[in-house]
Amino acid sequence: MNLFNTHGAFSWSELMTADPDAAVKFYGTVLGWSDQVMPMPQGDYHVQMAGERRAGGIMALPDPGLPTAWLQYITVDDVDETAKRAVELGGQIVVPAMDIPMVGRFCGLLDPQNVFFHIIRYEQTEGGDEPVVEFAPSFATHGCFSWYQLVTTDVGGATEFYSRLLGWEIEELQMPSGPYNLIKVSDEGMGGLMKVWSDDTPPHWGAYVTVDDADAVAASATGAGGKVIVPPTDIEGVGRFATLQDPTGGILNVIKYLPMEQ
């Protein structure tokens, strides 16, 4: 599954922050990302590299009044039609569809529970020689985004909205902590949906980055000026994760997966 041309696939993660330089420094220290700067009309865009693979992006907030956050992009076949369909299903358009030169066309949406996400169709290169970015290696590659999780007040409503909008297959699993709804795109698990764990937790999309050692990464986050929100914790049958907050306010999960069955 090529993330850049598979409808419904998570394909990019982006931190919007008031202090991109501080965020770049933090994630370089904690995750080992290297920084490739792309000058853009609205300011520098920082592409974060996990070795030779593009992991995600960091950019300045377009409006100082917005909160710092990691945001997710989902590939679609047609941005305008998908946005129209989202409204029909009870969502909202909050960033109108627009083109990014040499990248593609995107739009920002809210689902019926007011959770923000992007949809995007990537620009086709001349001759159709598209880069192939497979998802499966993300589970074993340090620094790569490998899981996307929606925490919501209405699991049933979210399941209906996203499955009808993006064609996801959503399968309910029984986990030690309770029901968990697995998101499958082209038969590959990419994420999950779960109910908010407290009234103080707002609905949101979160993401997980694969690491070689969750404990070491959590320790380095503190030393680099960040915070550990959830200390390294085992998820039975899955792996060991921690939740970090960078010095600019961005929240990100890191995870060391258990060896997968061959």
mmCIF file of N, CA, C and O in Angstrom, residues 105-187:
data_model
loop_
_atom_site.group_PDB
_atom_site.id
_atom_site.type_symbol
_atom_site.label_atom_id
_atom_site.label_comp_id
_atom_site.label_asym_id
_atom_site.label_seq_id
_atom_site.Cartn_x
_atom_site.Cartn_y
_atom_site.Cartn_z
ATOM 1 N N ARG A 105 -3.375 19.080 -3.233
ATOM 2 C CA ARG A 105 -4.558 19.845 -2.826
ATOM 3 C C ARG A 105 -5.048 19.272 -1.498
ATOM 4 O O ARG A 105 -5.142 18.046 -1.345
ATOM 5 N N PHE A 106 -5.348 20.171 -0.541
ATOM 6 C CA PHE A 106 -5.750 19.686 0.770
ATOM 7 C C PHE A 106 -6.911 20.506 1.305
ATOM 8 O O PHE A 106 -7.290 21.553 0.765
ATOM 9 N N CYS A 107 -7.480 20.021 2.417
ATOM 10 C CA CYS A 107 -8.606 20.668 3.059
ATOM 11 C C CYS A 107 -8.599 20.254 4.529
ATOM 12 O O CYS A 107 -8.174 19.144 4.863
ATOM 13 N N GLY A 108 -9.053 21.149 5.414
ATOM 14 C CA GLY A 108 -9.136 20.832 6.834
ATOM 15 C C GLY A 108 -10.581 20.642 7.254
ATOM 16 O O GLY A 108 -11.437 21.479 6.954
ATOM 17 N N LEU A 109 -10.861 19.530 7.935
ATOM 18 C CA LEU A 109 -12.234 19.180 8.299
ATOM 19 C C LEU A 109 -12.380 18.942 9.797
ATOM 20 O O LEU A 109 -11.413 18.610 10.481
ATOM 21 N N LEU A 110 -13.597 19.080 10.283
ATOM 22 C CA LEU A 110 -13.984 18.615 11.609
ATOM 23 C C LEU A 110 -14.971 17.466 11.447
ATOM 24 O O LEU A 110 -15.897 17.545 10.620
ATOM 25 N N ASP A 111 -14.774 16.404 12.216
ATOM 26 C CA ASP A 111 -15.757 15.329 12.200
ATOM 27 C C ASP A 111 -16.949 15.726 13.080
ATOM 28 O O ASP A 111 -16.940 16.804 13.700
ATOM 29 N N PRO A 112 -18.005 14.914 13.155
ATOM 30 C CA PRO A 112 -19.195 15.318 13.927
ATOM 31 C C PRO A 112 -18.945 15.520 15.421
ATOM 32 O O PRO A 112 -19.756 16.148 16.101
ATOM 33 N N GLN A 113 -17.813 15.008 15.927
ATOM 34 C CA GLN A 113 -17.463 15.228 17.327
ATOM 35 C C GLN A 113 -16.450 16.368 17.488
ATOM 36 O O GLN A 113 -15.820 16.518 18.529
ATOM 37 N N ASN A 114 -16.298 17.159 16.406
ATOM 38 C CA ASN A 114 -15.429 18.349 16.399
ATOM 39 C C ASN A 114 -13.946 18.011 16.522
ATOM 40 O O ASN A 114 -13.176 18.766 17.125
ATOM 41 N N VAL A 115 -13.532 16.896 15.946
ATOM 42 C CA VAL A 115 -12.120 16.529 15.889
ATOM 43 C C VAL A 115 -11.566 16.928 14.526
ATOM 44 O O VAL A 115 -12.141 16.594 13.490
ATOM 45 N N PHE A 116 -10.442 17.636 14.535
ATOM 46 C CA PHE A 116 -9.862 18.176 13.299
ATOM 47 C C PHE A 116 -8.954 17.157 12.615
ATOM 48 O O PHE A 116 -8.214 16.416 13.278
ATOM 49 N N PHE A 117 -8.983 17.134 11.283
ATOM 50 C CA PHE A 117 -8.047 16.337 10.485
ATOM 51 C C PHE A 117 -7.985 16.939 9.088
ATOM 52 O O PHE A 117 -8.848 17.715 8.686
ATOM 53 N N HIS A 118 -6.919 16.590 8.360
ATOM 54 C CA HIS A 118 -6.763 17.041 6.979
ATOM 55 C C HIS A 118 -7.042 15.892 6.014
ATOM 56 O O HIS A 118 -6.774 14.726 6.325
ATOM 57 N N ILE A 119 -7.516 16.239 4.845
ATOM 58 C CA ILE A 119 -7.522 15.316 3.717
ATOM 59 C C ILE A 119 -6.644 15.922 2.627
ATOM 60 O O ILE A 119 -6.522 17.147 2.531
ATOM 61 N N ILE A 120 -6.023 15.064 1.814
ATOM 62 C CA ILE A 120 -5.085 15.565 0.808
ATOM 63 C C ILE A 120 -5.023 14.626 -0.393
ATOM 64 O O ILE A 120 -5.142 13.403 -0.255
ATOM 65 N N ARG A 121 -4.891 15.220 -1.559
ATOM 66 C CA ARG A 121 -4.540 14.464 -2.770
ATOM 67 C C ARG A 121 -3.213 15.015 -3.239
ATOM 68 O O ARG A 121 -3.068 16.214 -3.483
ATOM 69 N N TYR A 122 -2.234 14.140 -3.369
ATOM 70 C CA TYR A 122 -0.894 14.591 -3.717
ATOM 71 C C TYR A 122 -0.766 14.826 -5.210
ATOM 72 O O TYR A 122 -1.379 14.125 -6.027
ATOM 73 N N GLU A 123 0.026 15.824 -5.533
ATOM 74 C CA GLU A 123 0.257 16.185 -6.929
ATOM 75 C C GLU A 123 0.973 15.050 -7.636
ATOM 76 O O GLU A 123 1.938 14.477 -7.112
ATOM 77 N N GLN A 124 0.509 14.731 -8.818
ATOM 78 C CA GLN A 124 1.143 13.681 -9.602
ATOM 79 C C GLN A 124 2.384 14.241 -10.297
ATOM 80 O O GLN A 124 2.342 15.317 -10.884
ATOM 81 N N THR A 125 3.480 13.521 -10.224
ATOM 82 C CA THR A 125 4.699 13.982 -10.886
ATOM 83 C C THR A 125 4.604 13.732 -12.376
ATOM 84 O O THR A 125 3.857 12.877 -12.840
ATOM 85 N N GLU A 126 5.368 14.494 -13.122
ATOM 86 C CA GLU A 126 5.367 14.347 -14.576
ATOM 87 C C GLU A 126 5.840 12.948 -14.955
ATOM 88 O O GLU A 126 6.861 12.467 -14.482
ATOM 89 N N GLY A 127 5.045 12.287 -15.785
ATOM 90 C CA GLY A 127 5.385 10.926 -16.184
ATOM 91 C C GLY A 127 4.830 9.874 -15.241
ATOM 92 O O GLY A 127 4.939 8.679 -15.498
ATOM 93 N N GLY A 128 4.224 10.330 -14.109
ATOM 94 C CA GLY A 128 3.594 9.385 -13.199
ATOM 95 C C GLY A 128 4.554 8.565 -12.366
ATOM 96 O O GLY A 128 4.178 7.542 -11.802
ATOM 97 N N ASP A 129 5.809 8.992 -12.252
ATOM 98 C CA ASP A 129 6.795 8.241 -11.467
ATOM 99 C C ASP A 129 6.680 8.647 -9.995
ATOM 100 O O ASP A 129 7.444 9.454 -9.490
ATOM 101 N N GLU A 130 5.695 8.083 -9.308
ATOM 102 C CA GLU A 130 5.412 8.478 -7.939
ATOM 103 C C GLU A 130 6.313 7.739 -6.950
ATOM 104 O O GLU A 130 6.632 6.566 -7.147
ATOM 105 N N PRO A 131 6.717 8.400 -5.853
ATOM 106 C CA PRO A 131 7.448 7.696 -4.816
ATOM 107 C C PRO A 131 6.543 6.668 -4.150
ATOM 108 O O PRO A 131 5.350 6.906 -3.963
ATOM 109 N N VAL A 132 7.091 5.522 -3.813
ATOM 110 C CA VAL A 132 6.327 4.488 -3.139
ATOM 111 C C VAL A 132 6.719 4.492 -1.678
ATOM 112 O O VAL A 132 7.872 4.232 -1.331
ATOM 113 N N VAL A 133 5.778 4.841 -0.822
ATOM 114 C CA VAL A 133 6.028 4.861 0.609
ATOM 115 C C VAL A 133 5.125 3.824 1.252
ATOM 116 O O VAL A 133 3.914 4.023 1.380
ATOM 117 N N GLU A 134 5.679 2.684 1.623
ATOM 118 C CA GLU A 134 4.911 1.610 2.228
ATOM 119 C C GLU A 134 4.761 1.839 3.718
ATOM 120 O O GLU A 134 5.598 2.480 4.362
ATOM 121 N N PHE A 135 3.676 1.297 4.294
ATOM 122 C CA PHE A 135 3.393 1.530 5.702
ATOM 123 C C PHE A 135 4.045 0.491 6.618
ATOM 124 O O PHE A 135 4.533 0.832 7.699
ATOM 125 N N ALA A 136 4.050 -0.772 6.214
ATOM 126 C CA ALA A 136 4.490 -1.849 7.102
ATOM 127 C C ALA A 136 5.858 -1.617 7.741
ATOM 128 O O ALA A 136 6.035 -1.894 8.937
ATOM 129 N N PRO A 137 6.876 -1.109 7.014
ATOM 130 C CA PRO A 137 8.186 -0.918 7.656
ATOM 131 C C PRO A 137 8.174 0.073 8.817
ATOM 132 O O PRO A 137 9.111 0.082 9.629
ATOM 133 N N SER A 138 7.119 0.898 8.927
ATOM 134 C CA SER A 138 7.057 1.886 10.000
ATOM 135 C C SER A 138 7.051 1.245 11.380
ATOM 136 O O SER A 138 7.507 1.842 12.356
ATOM 137 N N PHE A 139 6.549 0.012 11.487
ATOM 138 C CA PHE A 139 6.474 -0.647 12.785
ATOM 139 C C PHE A 139 7.846 -1.054 13.313
ATOM 140 O O PHE A 139 7.983 -1.334 14.501
ATOM 141 N N ALA A 140 8.822 -1.099 12.438
ATOM 142 C CA ALA A 140 10.149 -1.549 12.862
ATOM 143 C C ALA A 140 11.228 -0.501 12.642
ATOM 144 O O ALA A 140 12.406 -0.777 12.842
ATOM 145 N N THR A 141 10.843 0.707 12.245
ATOM 146 C CA THR A 141 11.822 1.746 11.924
ATOM 147 C C THR A 141 11.756 2.876 12.937
ATOM 148 O O THR A 141 10.747 3.588 13.029
ATOM 149 N N HIS A 142 12.819 3.051 13.690
ATOM 150 C CA HIS A 142 12.878 4.102 14.703
ATOM 151 C C HIS A 142 12.639 5.473 14.059
ATOM 152 O O HIS A 142 13.229 5.816 13.045
ATOM 153 N N GLY A 143 11.721 6.232 14.667
ATOM 154 C CA GLY A 143 11.451 7.583 14.194
ATOM 155 C C GLY A 143 10.312 7.711 13.207
ATOM 156 O O GLY A 143 9.976 8.833 12.815
ATOM 157 N N CYS A 144 9.682 6.605 12.812
ATOM 158 C CA CYS A 144 8.588 6.664 11.842
ATOM 159 C C CYS A 144 7.230 6.628 12.537
ATOM 160 O O CYS A 144 7.026 5.884 13.504
ATOM 161 N N PHE A 145 6.299 7.417 12.040
ATOM 162 C CA PHE A 145 4.924 7.338 12.520
ATOM 163 C C PHE A 145 4.342 5.987 12.118
ATOM 164 O O PHE A 145 4.468 5.565 10.965
ATOM 165 N N SER A 146 3.702 5.309 13.080
ATOM 166 C CA SER A 146 3.265 3.951 12.803
ATOM 167 C C SER A 146 1.847 3.636 13.281
ATOM 168 O O SER A 146 1.344 2.542 12.995
ATOM 169 N N TRP A 147 1.191 4.560 13.985
ATOM 170 C CA TRP A 147 -0.173 4.277 14.451
ATOM 171 C C TRP A 147 -0.892 5.593 14.692
ATOM 172 O O TRP A 147 -0.280 6.577 15.113
ATOM 173 N N TYR A 148 -2.193 5.600 14.395
ATOM 174 C CA TYR A 148 -3.010 6.799 14.517
ATOM 175 C C TYR A 148 -4.265 6.434 15.299
ATOM 176 O O TYR A 148 -4.930 5.448 14.975
ATOM 177 N N GLN A 149 -4.587 7.220 16.311
ATOM 178 C CA GLN A 149 -5.653 6.836 17.224
ATOM 179 C C GLN A 149 -6.611 7.993 17.486
ATOM 180 O O GLN A 149 -6.194 9.081 17.880
ATOM 181 N N LEU A 150 -7.887 7.723 17.253
ATOM 182 C CA LEU A 150 -8.923 8.709 17.544
ATOM 183 C C LEU A 150 -9.515 8.412 18.917
ATOM 184 O O LEU A 150 -10.005 7.306 19.162
ATOM 185 N N VAL A 151 -9.454 9.393 19.803
ATOM 186 C CA VAL A 151 -10.125 9.326 21.098
ATOM 187 C C VAL A 151 -11.363 10.203 20.983
ATOM 188 O O VAL A 151 -11.255 11.397 20.698
ATOM 189 N N THR A 152 -12.538 9.628 21.184
ATOM 190 C CA THR A 152 -13.779 10.318 20.849
ATOM 191 C C THR A 152 -14.864 10.084 21.887
ATOM 192 O O THR A 152 -14.828 9.090 22.622
ATOM 193 N N THR A 153 -15.825 10.987 21.941
ATOM 194 C CA THR A 153 -16.961 10.832 22.845
ATOM 195 C C THR A 153 -18.016 9.896 22.278
ATOM 196 O O THR A 153 -18.894 9.439 23.006
ATOM 197 N N ASP A 154 -17.944 9.600 20.980
ATOM 198 C CA ASP A 154 -18.980 8.793 20.318
ATOM 199 C C ASP A 154 -18.311 7.836 19.341
ATOM 200 O O ASP A 154 -18.138 8.156 18.159
ATOM 201 N N VAL A 155 -17.938 6.670 19.836
ATOM 202 C CA VAL A 155 -17.242 5.697 18.992
ATOM 203 C C VAL A 155 -18.134 5.237 17.844
ATOM 204 O O VAL A 155 -17.687 5.124 16.698
ATOM 205 N N GLY A 156 -19.410 4.977 18.148
ATOM 206 C CA GLY A 156 -20.319 4.524 17.097
ATOM 207 C C GLY A 156 -20.500 5.557 16.003
ATOM 208 O O GLY A 156 -20.461 5.239 14.810
ATOM 209 N N GLY A 157 -20.677 6.814 16.396
ATOM 210 C CA GLY A 157 -20.843 7.876 15.416
ATOM 211 C C GLY A 157 -19.587 8.092 14.593
ATOM 212 O O GLY A 157 -19.656 8.309 13.374
ATOM 213 N N ALA A 158 -18.424 8.039 15.245
ATOM 214 C CA ALA A 158 -17.163 8.209 14.530
ATOM 215 C C ALA A 158 -16.920 7.051 13.568
ATOM 216 O O ALA A 158 -16.440 7.251 12.448
ATOM 217 N N THR A 159 -17.265 5.850 14.006
ATOM 218 C CA THR A 159 -17.101 4.679 13.140
ATOM 219 C C THR A 159 -17.921 4.830 11.864
ATOM 220 O O THR A 159 -17.436 4.578 10.755
ATOM 221 N N GLU A 160 -19.167 5.272 12.019
ATOM 222 C CA GLU A 160 -20.028 5.453 10.845
ATOM 223 C C GLU A 160 -19.496 6.564 9.940
ATOM 224 O O GLU A 160 -19.442 6.407 8.715
ATOM 225 N N PHE A 161 -19.094 7.676 10.531
ATOM 226 C CA PHE A 161 -18.622 8.818 9.746
ATOM 227 C C PHE A 161 -17.396 8.446 8.917
ATOM 228 O O PHE A 161 -17.363 8.637 7.689
ATOM 229 N N TYR A 162 -16.366 7.925 9.559
ATOM 230 C CA TYR A 162 -15.107 7.677 8.851
ATOM 231 C C TYR A 162 -15.197 6.492 7.883
ATOM 232 O O TYR A 162 -14.572 6.519 6.814
ATOM 233 N N SER A 163 -15.958 5.470 8.242
ATOM 234 C CA SER A 163 -16.080 4.339 7.328
ATOM 235 C C SER A 163 -16.827 4.742 6.060
ATOM 236 O O SER A 163 -16.463 4.337 4.949
ATOM 237 N N ARG A 164 -17.853 5.573 6.216
ATOM 238 C CA ARG A 164 -18.609 6.020 5.043
ATOM 239 C C ARG A 164 -17.836 7.060 4.242
ATOM 240 O O ARG A 164 -17.946 7.116 3.012
ATOM 241 N N LEU A 165 -17.047 7.879 4.922
ATOM 242 C CA LEU A 165 -16.306 8.931 4.222
ATOM 243 C C LEU A 165 -15.068 8.395 3.516
ATOM 244 O O LEU A 165 -14.767 8.785 2.378
ATOM 245 N N LEU A 166 -14.334 7.506 4.180
ATOM 246 C CA LEU A 166 -13.012 7.098 3.699
ATOM 247 C C LEU A 166 -12.917 5.626 3.308
ATOM 248 O O LEU A 166 -11.870 5.183 2.851
ATOM 249 N N GLY A 167 -14.005 4.884 3.501
ATOM 250 C CA GLY A 167 -13.993 3.485 3.118
ATOM 251 C C GLY A 167 -13.219 2.591 4.073
ATOM 252 O O GLY A 167 -12.850 1.466 3.708
ATOM 253 N N TRP A 168 -12.981 3.074 5.286
ATOM 254 C CA TRP A 168 -12.258 2.245 6.247
ATOM 255 C C TRP A 168 -13.082 1.025 6.645
ATOM 256 O O TRP A 168 -14.304 1.096 6.796
ATOM 257 N N GLU A 169 -12.395 -0.093 6.860
ATOM 258 C CA GLU A 169 -12.980 -1.244 7.532
ATOM 259 C C GLU A 169 -12.624 -1.102 9.011
ATOM 260 O O GLU A 169 -11.449 -0.972 9.357
ATOM 261 N N ILE A 170 -13.618 -1.085 9.877
ATOM 262 C CA ILE A 170 -13.379 -0.908 11.309
ATOM 263 C C ILE A 170 -13.860 -2.156 12.039
ATOM 264 O O ILE A 170 -15.033 -2.516 11.969
ATOM 265 N N GLU A 171 -12.920 -2.799 12.719
ATOM 266 C CA GLU A 171 -13.168 -4.090 13.370
ATOM 267 C C GLU A 171 -13.016 -3.948 14.884
ATOM 268 O O GLU A 171 -11.996 -3.467 15.367
ATOM 269 N N GLU A 172 -14.031 -4.371 15.625
ATOM 270 C CA GLU A 172 -13.964 -4.275 17.089
ATOM 271 C C GLU A 172 -13.149 -5.426 17.658
ATOM 272 O O GLU A 172 -13.415 -6.602 17.367
ATOM 273 N N LEU A 173 -12.154 -5.082 18.468
ATOM 274 C CA LEU A 173 -11.311 -6.066 19.146
ATOM 275 C C LEU A 173 -11.555 -5.967 20.646
ATOM 276 O O LEU A 173 -11.874 -4.900 21.170
ATOM 277 N N GLN A 174 -11.372 -7.081 21.335
ATOM 278 C CA GLN A 174 -11.460 -7.088 22.789
ATOM 279 C C GLN A 174 -10.050 -7.076 23.361
ATOM 280 O O GLN A 174 -9.298 -8.022 23.217
ATOM 281 N N MET A 175 -9.700 -5.961 24.007
ATOM 282 C CA MET A 175 -8.393 -5.787 24.628
ATOM 283 C C MET A 175 -8.535 -5.885 26.147
ATOM 284 O O MET A 175 -9.643 -5.758 26.675
ATOM 285 N N PRO A 176 -7.419 -6.118 26.867
ATOM 286 C CA PRO A 176 -7.498 -6.173 28.333
ATOM 287 C C PRO A 176 -8.129 -4.925 28.946
ATOM 288 O O PRO A 176 -8.793 -4.998 29.985
ATOM 289 N N SER A 177 -7.955 -3.765 28.294
ATOM 290 C CA SER A 177 -8.509 -2.515 28.816
ATOM 291 C C SER A 177 -9.939 -2.259 28.355
ATOM 292 O O SER A 177 -10.557 -1.279 28.766
ATOM 293 N N GLY A 178 -10.473 -3.136 27.478
ATOM 294 C CA GLY A 178 -11.829 -2.966 26.976
ATOM 295 C C GLY A 178 -11.877 -3.005 25.458
ATOM 296 O O GLY A 178 -10.869 -3.283 24.790
ATOM 297 N N PRO A 179 -13.034 -2.703 24.854
ATOM 298 C CA PRO A 179 -13.172 -2.750 23.395
ATOM 299 C C PRO A 179 -12.259 -1.729 22.706
ATOM 300 O O PRO A 179 -12.069 -0.621 23.195
ATOM 301 N N TYR A 180 -11.708 -2.133 21.575
ATOM 302 C CA TYR A 180 -10.862 -1.247 20.778
ATOM 303 C C TYR A 180 -11.227 -1.475 19.321
ATOM 304 O O TYR A 180 -11.362 -2.615 18.862
ATOM 305 N N ASN A 181 -11.418 -0.395 18.597
ATOM 306 C CA ASN A 181 -11.876 -0.473 17.211
ATOM 307 C C ASN A 181 -10.716 -0.257 16.256
ATOM 308 O O ASN A 181 -10.167 0.841 16.162
ATOM 309 N N LEU A 182 -10.324 -1.305 15.566
ATOM 310 C CA LEU A 182 -9.173 -1.297 14.662
ATOM 311 C C LEU A 182 -9.548 -0.700 13.312
ATOM 312 O O LEU A 182 -10.562 -1.079 12.717
ATOM 313 N N ILE A 183 -8.743 0.253 12.847
ATOM 314 C CA ILE A 183 -8.919 0.849 11.525
ATOM 315 C C ILE A 183 -8.055 0.092 10.523
ATOM 316 O O ILE A 183 -6.838 -0.002 10.687
ATOM 317 N N LYS A 184 -8.685 -0.432 9.474
ATOM 318 C CA LYS A 184 -7.945 -1.145 8.430
ATOM 319 C C LYS A 184 -8.140 -0.420 7.101
ATOM 320 O O LYS A 184 -9.264 -0.093 6.714
ATOM 321 N N VAL A 185 -7.028 -0.186 6.427
ATOM 322 C CA VAL A 185 -7.024 0.438 5.102
ATOM 323 C C VAL A 185 -6.337 -0.536 4.153
ATOM 324 O O VAL A 185 -5.186 -0.912 4.377
ATOM 325 N N SER A 186 -7.043 -0.966 3.121
ATOM 326 C CA SER A 186 -6.499 -1.965 2.193
ATOM 327 C C SER A 186 -5.965 -3.178 2.955
ATOM 328 O O SER A 186 -4.863 -3.671 2.694
ATOM 329 N N ASP A 187 -6.722 -3.615 3.950
ATOM 330 C CA ASP A 187 -6.421 -4.796 4.771
ATOM 331 C C ASP A 187 -5.240 -4.619 5.718
ATOM 332 O O ASP A 187 -4.804 -5.582 6.343
#
